[in-house]
Short mmCIF file of C-alpha atoms in Angstrom, two decimals:
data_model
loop_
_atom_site.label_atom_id
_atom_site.label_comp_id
_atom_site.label_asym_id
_atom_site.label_seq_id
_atom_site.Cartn_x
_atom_site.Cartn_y
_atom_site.Cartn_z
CA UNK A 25 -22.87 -1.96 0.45
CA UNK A 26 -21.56 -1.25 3.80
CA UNK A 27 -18.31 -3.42 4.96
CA UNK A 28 -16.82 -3.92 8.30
CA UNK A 29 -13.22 -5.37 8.48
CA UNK A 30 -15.17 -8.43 10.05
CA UNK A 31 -17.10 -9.24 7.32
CA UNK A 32 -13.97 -8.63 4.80
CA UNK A 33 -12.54 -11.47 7.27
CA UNK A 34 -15.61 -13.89 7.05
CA UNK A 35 -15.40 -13.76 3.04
CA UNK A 36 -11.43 -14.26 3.62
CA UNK A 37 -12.30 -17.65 5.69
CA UNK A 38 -14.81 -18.69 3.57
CA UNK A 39 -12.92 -18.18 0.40
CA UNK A 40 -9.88 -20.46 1.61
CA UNK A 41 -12.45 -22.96 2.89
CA UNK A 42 -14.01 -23.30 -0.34
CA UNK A 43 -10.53 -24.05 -1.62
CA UNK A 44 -9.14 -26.44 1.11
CA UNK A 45 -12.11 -28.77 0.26
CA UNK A 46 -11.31 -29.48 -3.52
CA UNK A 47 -10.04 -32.77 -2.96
CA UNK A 48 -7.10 -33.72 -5.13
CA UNK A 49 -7.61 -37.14 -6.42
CA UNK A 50 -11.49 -37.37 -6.32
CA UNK A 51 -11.96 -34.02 -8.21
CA UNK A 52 -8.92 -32.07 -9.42
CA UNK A 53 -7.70 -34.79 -11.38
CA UNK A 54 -11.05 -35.72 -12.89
CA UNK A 55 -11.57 -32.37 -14.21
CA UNK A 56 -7.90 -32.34 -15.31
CA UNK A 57 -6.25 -29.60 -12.82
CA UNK A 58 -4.40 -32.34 -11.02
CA UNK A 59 -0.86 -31.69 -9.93
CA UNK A 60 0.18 -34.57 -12.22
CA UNK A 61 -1.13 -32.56 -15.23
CA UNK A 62 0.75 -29.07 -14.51
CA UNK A 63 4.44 -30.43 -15.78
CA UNK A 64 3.37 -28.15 -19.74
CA UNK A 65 6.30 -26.99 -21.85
CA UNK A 66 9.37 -26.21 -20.15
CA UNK A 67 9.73 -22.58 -21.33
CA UNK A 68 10.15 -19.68 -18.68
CA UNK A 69 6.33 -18.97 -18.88
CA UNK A 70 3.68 -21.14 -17.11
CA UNK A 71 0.18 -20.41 -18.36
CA UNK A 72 -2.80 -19.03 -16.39
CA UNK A 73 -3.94 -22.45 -15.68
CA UNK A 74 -0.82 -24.21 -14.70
CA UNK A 75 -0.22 -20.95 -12.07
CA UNK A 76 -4.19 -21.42 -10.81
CA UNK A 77 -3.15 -24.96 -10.16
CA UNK A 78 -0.18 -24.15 -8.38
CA UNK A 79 -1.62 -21.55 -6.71
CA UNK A 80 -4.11 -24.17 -5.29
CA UNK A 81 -2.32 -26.77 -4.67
CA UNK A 82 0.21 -24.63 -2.02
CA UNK A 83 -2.71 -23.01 -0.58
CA UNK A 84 -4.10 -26.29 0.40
CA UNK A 85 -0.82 -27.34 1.66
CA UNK A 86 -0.38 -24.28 3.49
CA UNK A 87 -3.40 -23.86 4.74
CA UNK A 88 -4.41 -27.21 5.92
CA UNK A 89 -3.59 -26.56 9.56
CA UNK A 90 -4.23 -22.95 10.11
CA UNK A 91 -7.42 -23.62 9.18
CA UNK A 92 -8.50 -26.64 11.79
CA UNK A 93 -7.63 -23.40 14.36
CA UNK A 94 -9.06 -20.72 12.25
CA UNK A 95 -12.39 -22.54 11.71
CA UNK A 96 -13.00 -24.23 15.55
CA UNK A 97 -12.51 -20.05 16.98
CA UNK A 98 -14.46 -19.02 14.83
CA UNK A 99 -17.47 -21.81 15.59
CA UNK A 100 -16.90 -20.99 19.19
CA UNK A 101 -17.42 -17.82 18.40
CA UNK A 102 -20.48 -18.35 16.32
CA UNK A 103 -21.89 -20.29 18.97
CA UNK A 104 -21.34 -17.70 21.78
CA UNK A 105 -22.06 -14.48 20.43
CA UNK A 106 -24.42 -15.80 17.11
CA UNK B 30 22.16 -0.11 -15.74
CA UNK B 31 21.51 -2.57 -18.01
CA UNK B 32 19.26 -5.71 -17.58
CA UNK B 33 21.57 -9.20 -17.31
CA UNK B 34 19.13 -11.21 -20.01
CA UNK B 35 15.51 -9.98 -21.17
CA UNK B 36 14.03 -13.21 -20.71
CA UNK B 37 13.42 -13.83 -17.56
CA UNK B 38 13.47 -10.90 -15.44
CA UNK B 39 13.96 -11.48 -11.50
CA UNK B 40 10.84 -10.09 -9.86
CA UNK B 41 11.20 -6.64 -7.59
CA UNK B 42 15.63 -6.53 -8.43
CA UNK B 43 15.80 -3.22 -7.05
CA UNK B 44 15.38 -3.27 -3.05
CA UNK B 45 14.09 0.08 -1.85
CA UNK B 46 15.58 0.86 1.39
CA UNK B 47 16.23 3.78 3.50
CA UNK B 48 19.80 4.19 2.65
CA UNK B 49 22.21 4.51 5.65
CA UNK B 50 23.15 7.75 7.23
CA UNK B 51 26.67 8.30 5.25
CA UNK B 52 24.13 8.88 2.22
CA UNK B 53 22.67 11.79 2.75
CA UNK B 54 22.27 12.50 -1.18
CA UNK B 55 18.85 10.46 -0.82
CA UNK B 56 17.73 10.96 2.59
CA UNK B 57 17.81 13.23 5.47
CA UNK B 58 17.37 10.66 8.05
CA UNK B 59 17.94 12.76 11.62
CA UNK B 60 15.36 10.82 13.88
CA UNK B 61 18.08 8.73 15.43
CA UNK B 62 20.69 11.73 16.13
CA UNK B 63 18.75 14.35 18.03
CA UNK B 64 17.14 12.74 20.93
CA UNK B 65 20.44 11.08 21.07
CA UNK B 66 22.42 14.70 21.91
CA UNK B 67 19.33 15.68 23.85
CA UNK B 68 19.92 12.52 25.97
CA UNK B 69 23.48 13.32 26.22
CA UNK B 70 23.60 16.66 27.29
CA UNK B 71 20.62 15.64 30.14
CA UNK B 72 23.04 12.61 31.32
CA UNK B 73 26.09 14.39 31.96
CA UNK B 74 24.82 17.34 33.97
CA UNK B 75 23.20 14.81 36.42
CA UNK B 76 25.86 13.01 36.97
CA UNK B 77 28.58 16.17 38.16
CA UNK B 78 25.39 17.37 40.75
CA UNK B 79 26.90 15.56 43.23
CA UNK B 80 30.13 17.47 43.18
CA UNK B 81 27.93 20.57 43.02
CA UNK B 82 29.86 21.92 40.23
CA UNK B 83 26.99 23.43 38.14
CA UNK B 84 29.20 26.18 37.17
CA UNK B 85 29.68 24.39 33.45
CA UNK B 86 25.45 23.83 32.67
CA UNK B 87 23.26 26.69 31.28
CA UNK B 88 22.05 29.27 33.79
CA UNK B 89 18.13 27.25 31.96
CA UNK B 90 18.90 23.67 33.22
CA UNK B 91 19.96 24.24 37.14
CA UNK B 92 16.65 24.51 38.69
CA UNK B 93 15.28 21.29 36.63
CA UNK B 94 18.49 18.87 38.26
CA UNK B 95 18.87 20.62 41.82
CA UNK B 96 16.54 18.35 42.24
CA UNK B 97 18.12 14.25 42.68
CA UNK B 98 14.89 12.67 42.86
CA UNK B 99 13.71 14.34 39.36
CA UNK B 100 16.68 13.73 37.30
CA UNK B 101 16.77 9.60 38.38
CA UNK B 102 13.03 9.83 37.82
CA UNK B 103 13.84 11.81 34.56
CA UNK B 104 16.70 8.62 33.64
CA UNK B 105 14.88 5.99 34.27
CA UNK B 106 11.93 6.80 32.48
CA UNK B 107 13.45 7.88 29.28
CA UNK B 108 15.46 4.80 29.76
CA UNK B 109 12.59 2.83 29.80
CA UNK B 110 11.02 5.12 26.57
CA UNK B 111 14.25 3.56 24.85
CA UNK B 112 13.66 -0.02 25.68
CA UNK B 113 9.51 0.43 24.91
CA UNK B 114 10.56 1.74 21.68
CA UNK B 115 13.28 -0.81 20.66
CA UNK B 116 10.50 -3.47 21.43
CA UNK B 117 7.92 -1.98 19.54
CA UNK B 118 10.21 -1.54 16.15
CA UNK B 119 11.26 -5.32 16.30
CA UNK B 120 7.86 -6.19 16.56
CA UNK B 121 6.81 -4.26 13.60
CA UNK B 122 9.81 -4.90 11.60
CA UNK B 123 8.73 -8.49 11.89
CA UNK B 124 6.24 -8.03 9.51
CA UNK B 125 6.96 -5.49 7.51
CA UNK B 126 10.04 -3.76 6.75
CA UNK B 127 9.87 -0.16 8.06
CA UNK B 128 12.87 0.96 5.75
CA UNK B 129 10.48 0.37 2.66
CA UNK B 130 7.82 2.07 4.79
CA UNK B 131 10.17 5.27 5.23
CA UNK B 132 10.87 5.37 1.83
CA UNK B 133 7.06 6.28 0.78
CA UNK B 134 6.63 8.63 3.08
CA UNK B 135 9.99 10.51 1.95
CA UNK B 136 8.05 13.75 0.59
CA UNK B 137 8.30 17.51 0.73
CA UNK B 138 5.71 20.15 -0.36
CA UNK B 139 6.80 20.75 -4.04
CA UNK B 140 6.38 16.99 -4.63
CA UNK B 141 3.03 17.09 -3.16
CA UNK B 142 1.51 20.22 -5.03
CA UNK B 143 2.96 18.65 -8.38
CA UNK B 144 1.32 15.30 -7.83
CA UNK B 145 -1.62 16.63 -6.52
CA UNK B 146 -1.49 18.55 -10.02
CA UNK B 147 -0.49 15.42 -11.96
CA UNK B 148 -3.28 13.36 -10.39
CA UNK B 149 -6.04 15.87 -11.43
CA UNK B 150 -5.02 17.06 -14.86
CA UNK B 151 -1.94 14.74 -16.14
CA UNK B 152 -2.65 15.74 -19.91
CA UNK B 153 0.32 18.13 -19.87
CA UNK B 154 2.93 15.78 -18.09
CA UNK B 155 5.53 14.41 -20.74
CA UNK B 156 8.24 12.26 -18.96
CA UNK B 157 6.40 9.07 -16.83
CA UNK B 158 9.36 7.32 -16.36
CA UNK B 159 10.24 6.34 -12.91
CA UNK B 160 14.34 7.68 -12.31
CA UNK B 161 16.76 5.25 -10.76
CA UNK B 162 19.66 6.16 -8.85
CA UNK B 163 22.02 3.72 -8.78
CA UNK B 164 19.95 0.95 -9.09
CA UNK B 165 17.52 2.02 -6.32
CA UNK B 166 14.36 4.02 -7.27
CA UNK B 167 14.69 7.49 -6.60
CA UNK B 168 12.80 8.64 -3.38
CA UNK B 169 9.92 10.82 -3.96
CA UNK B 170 11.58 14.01 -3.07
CA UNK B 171 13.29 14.19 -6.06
CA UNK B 172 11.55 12.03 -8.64
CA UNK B 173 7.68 13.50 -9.02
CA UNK B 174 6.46 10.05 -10.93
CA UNK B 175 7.44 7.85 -7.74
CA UNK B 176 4.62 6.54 -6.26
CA UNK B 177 4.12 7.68 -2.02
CA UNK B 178 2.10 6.33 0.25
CA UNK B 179 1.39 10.38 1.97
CA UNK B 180 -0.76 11.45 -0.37
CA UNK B 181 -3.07 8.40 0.02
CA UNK B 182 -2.91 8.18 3.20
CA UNK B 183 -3.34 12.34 4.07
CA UNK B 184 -6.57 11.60 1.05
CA UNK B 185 -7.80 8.71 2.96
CA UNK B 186 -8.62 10.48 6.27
CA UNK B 187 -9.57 13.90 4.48
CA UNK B 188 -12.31 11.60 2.71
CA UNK B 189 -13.41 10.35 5.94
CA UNK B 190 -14.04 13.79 7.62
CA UNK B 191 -15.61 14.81 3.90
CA UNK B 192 -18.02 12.14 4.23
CA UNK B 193 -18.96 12.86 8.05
CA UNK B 194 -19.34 16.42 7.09
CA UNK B 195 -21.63 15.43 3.56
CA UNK B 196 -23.79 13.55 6.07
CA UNK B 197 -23.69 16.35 8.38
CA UNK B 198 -25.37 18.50 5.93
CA UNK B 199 -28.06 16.08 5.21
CA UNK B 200 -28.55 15.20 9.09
CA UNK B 201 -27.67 11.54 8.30
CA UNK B 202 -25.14 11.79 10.73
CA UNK B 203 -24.29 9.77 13.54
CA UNK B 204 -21.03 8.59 14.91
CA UNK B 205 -21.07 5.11 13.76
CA UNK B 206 -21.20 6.09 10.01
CA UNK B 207 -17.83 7.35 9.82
CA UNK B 208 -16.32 4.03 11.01
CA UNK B 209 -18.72 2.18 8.73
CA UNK B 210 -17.66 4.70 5.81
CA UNK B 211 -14.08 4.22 6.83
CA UNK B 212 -13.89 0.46 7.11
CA UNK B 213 -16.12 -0.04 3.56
CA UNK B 214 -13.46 2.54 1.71
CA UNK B 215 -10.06 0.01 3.73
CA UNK B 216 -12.16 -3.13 2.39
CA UNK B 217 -12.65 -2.16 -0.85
CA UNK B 218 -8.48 -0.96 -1.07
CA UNK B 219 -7.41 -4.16 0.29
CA UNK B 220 -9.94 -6.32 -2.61
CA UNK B 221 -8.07 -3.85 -4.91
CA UNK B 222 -4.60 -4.65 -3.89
CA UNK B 223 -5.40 -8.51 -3.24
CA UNK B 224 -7.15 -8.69 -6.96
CA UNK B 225 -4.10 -7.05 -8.51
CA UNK B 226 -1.54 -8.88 -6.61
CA UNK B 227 -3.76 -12.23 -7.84
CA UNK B 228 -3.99 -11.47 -11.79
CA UNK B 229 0.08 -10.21 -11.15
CA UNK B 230 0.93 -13.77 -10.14
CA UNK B 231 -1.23 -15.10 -12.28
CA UNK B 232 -0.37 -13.99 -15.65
CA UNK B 233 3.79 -13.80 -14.03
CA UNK B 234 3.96 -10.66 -15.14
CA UNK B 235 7.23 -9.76 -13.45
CA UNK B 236 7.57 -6.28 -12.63
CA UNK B 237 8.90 -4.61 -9.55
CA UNK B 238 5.54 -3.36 -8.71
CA UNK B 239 5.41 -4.15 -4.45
CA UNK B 240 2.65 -4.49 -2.71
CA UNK B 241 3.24 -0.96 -1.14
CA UNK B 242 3.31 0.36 -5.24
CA UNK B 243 -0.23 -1.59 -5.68
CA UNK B 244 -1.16 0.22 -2.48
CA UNK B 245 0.28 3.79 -3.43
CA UNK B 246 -1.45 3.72 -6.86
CA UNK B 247 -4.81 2.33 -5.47
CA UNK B 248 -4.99 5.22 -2.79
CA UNK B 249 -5.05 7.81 -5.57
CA UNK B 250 -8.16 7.45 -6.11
CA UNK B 251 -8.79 9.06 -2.75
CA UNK B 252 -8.23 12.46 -3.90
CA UNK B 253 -10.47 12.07 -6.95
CA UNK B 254 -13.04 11.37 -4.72
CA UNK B 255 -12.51 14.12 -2.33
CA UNK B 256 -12.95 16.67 -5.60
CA UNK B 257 -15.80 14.88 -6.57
CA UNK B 258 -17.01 15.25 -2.53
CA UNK B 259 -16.68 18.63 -2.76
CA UNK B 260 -18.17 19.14 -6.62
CA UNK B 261 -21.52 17.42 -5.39
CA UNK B 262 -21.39 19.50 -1.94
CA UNK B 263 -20.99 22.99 -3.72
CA UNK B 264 -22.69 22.77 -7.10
CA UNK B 265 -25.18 19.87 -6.07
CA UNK B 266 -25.95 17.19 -8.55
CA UNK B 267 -24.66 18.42 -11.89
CA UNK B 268 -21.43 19.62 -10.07
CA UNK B 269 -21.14 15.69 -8.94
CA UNK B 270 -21.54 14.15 -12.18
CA UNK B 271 -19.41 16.88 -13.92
CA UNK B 272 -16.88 16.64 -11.10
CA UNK B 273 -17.35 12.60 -11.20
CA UNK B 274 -16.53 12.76 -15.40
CA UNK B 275 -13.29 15.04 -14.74
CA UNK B 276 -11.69 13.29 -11.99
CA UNK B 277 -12.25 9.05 -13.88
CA UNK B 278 -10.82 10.58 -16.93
CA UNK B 279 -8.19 12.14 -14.96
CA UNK B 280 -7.61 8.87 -13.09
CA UNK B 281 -8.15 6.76 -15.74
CA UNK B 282 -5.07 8.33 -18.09
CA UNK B 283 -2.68 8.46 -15.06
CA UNK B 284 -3.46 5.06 -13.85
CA UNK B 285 -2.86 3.91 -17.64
CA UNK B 286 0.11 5.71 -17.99
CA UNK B 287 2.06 4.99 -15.09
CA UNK B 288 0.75 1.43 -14.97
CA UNK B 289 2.08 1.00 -18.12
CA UNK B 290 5.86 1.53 -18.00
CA UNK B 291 5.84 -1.08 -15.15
CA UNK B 292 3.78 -3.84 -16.47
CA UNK B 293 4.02 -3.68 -19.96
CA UNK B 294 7.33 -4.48 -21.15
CA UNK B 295 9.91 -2.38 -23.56
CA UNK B 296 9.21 -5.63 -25.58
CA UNK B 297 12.86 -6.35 -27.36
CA UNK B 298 12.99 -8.36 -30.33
CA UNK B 299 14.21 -12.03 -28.90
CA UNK B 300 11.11 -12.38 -26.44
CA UNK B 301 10.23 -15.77 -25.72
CA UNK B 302 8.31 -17.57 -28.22
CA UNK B 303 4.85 -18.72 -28.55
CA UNK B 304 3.40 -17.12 -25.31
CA UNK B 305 4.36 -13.70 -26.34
CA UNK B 306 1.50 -13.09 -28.79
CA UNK B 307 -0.76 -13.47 -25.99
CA UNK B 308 1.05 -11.80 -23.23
CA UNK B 309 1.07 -8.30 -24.38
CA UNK B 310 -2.56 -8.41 -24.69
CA UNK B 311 -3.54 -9.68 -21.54
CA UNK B 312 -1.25 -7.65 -19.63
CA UNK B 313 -2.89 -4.86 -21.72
CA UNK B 314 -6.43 -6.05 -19.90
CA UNK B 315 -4.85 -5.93 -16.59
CA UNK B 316 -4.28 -2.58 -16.98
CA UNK B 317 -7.36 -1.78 -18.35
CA UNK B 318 -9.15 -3.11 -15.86
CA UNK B 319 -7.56 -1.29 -13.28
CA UNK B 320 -8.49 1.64 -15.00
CA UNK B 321 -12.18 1.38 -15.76
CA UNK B 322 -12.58 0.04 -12.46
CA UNK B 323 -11.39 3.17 -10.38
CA UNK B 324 -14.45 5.21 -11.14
CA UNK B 325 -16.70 2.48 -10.53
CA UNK B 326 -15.33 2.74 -7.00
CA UNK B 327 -15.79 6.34 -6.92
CA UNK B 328 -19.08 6.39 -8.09
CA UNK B 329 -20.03 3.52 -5.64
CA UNK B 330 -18.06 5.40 -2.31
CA UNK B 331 -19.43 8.58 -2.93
CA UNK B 332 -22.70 8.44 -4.74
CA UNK B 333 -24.61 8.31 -1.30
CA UNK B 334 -23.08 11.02 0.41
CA UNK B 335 -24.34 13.51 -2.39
CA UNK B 336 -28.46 12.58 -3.02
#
């Protein structure tokens, strides 16, 4: 399995893709990883689930427009250079 | 140094920096003075040539400054040197801190042979405990179970050539196959790191385990792949697979054993409450994982250089 550093960037791009589209209120909170479900116990240790939650709930935020400019270069460039 | 409360320990609390120059206990730091006094002593002679007094230079430095045009020349440029190189460290320090960077690289030769020796046959070694000084970890001049980023990086590029060479032999060779071989083994480091980091925030296991640690400890592998290299090249296939055996169990135990004073707590007796029972175990897994999966990689890097 040969890598380049351009595919490791594809998977990267496709990876946060996959979780920018999980829509909050017409899937997360059906399947019950919703950010109104996360506030568990209030001891010092949030489970596995309540950090996956969080984890994709900031990514979404953070990623949201970073990935409009990551995702139109990289269709140019798709387009150009197939 | 004691810990303020067990229960919730602040992630990374010890900063590992290049301490400043007054400390010299921890680290000979004499980059910044000697081109400094070289610089001096080339200003001040070019400046009296005017007044053609040379009397007070070196009998060695007259013919370079008789000479107006070369000493400006000779000014300006290493002025220029200065401001090109005060540019280029803000830059970089923008992203990472190069004080944390300097403190990996802090190694001498009798810290090298002795982890080179640890790394290959740590059955013997008794004390795995990273030393403190003062609330910073100990640099890796003077504390041998301190992770450095020299050995991976020196293992790294030796693995590269290996490879080129292994391919050599088998006239497989052609220039593109180092950078392919090169850019799989960075990809497969930085999944490593990334997947580590991940199941670290994950599980909040807080230790003080940086990303430069995560990086350190996954680049040993490195040099149980060049020994496993160099088993398949000299003693062909039963070499590699007896060379391949040697160097996971050797990686596996010091992976395990250094991995294991960071993540898995000195568990005291008022840990928090319900979640502990499941804590030690999965942190347990983490490390586990990281273990059985180094020689995976190693079989999978070097298993087609030696047919």
């Amino acid at each position: 399995m040969a890598f380049t550093l351009y595919s490791l960037i594809q998977a990267a791009i496709l990876c946060v893709n996959a979780v920018a589209v999980l829509h909050e209120e017409r899937f997360l909170s059906k399947i019950g990883w919703g950010v109104d479900q996360s506030v568990g116990g209030f001891g010092d240790e949030p489970g596995v689930k309540v950090q996956l939650m969080n984890l994709v709930r900031s990514v979404r935020t953070v990623m949201r427009v970073p990935l409009i400019a990551v995702n139109s270069v990289c269709i140019v460039l798709l387009l150009l250079f197939g | 140094m004691d810990l303020p409360h067990h229960g919730y320990r602040a992630t990374k609390p010890r900063a590992r920096a290049a301490p400043p120059a007054a400390d010299s206990v921890l680290f000979e730091d004499t980059s910044s003075v000697g081109p400094a006094m070289n610089s001096q002593g080339y200003y001040t002679p070019g400046y009296n040539m005017e007044g053609a007094s040379n009397i007070q230079e070196g009998p060695g430095m007259n013919n370079l400054f008789a000479d107006p045009m070369a000493s400006a020349a000779m000014m300006y440029g290493s002025s220029l040197a200065n401001q090109g190189k005060d540019m280029v460290n803000k830059e970089i320090s923008r992203f990472m801190s190069v004080n944390k960077l300097k403190y990996f690289f802090a190694v001498d030769t009798r810290y090298v042979l002795k982890k080179l020796m640890i790394l290959m046959f740590p059955y013997t070694h008794q004390d795995w405990e990273v030393r403190y000084h003062r609330d910073t970890p100990l640099p890796p001049r003077q504390d041998v179970n301190a992770p450095d980023l020299y050995i991976p990086t020196m293992a790294f590029i030796t693995y590269i050539l290996l490879a080129g060479m292994a391919l050599g032999i088998q006239k497989r060779f052609s220039p593109e196959v180092l950078g392919l071989c090169a850019s799989t083994a960075l990809v497969w480091i930085i999944i490593e790191v990334l997947v580590m980091l991940l199941s670290l925030y994950l599980l909040t296991i807080h230790s003080d385990l940086s990303t430069f640690d995560l990086i350190a400890y996954s680049g040993y592998k490195y040099v149980g792949m060049i020994f496993v290299v160099m088993g398949g090249l000299l003693f062909g296939s039963d070499g590699y697979f007896v060379a391949l055996a040697w160097s996971s169990c050797a990686l596996m135990f010091f992976i395990v054993r250094s991995l294991k004073m960071k993540i898995l707590p000195s568990l005291s007796s008022d840990s928090m409450g319900t979640g502990s029972s499941a804590k030690p175990q999965l942190r347990l897994y983490v490390t586990a994982a990281t273990a059985i999966f180094q020689p995976i990689i190693i079989y999978w890097l070097t298993s087609h250089l030696v047919r």
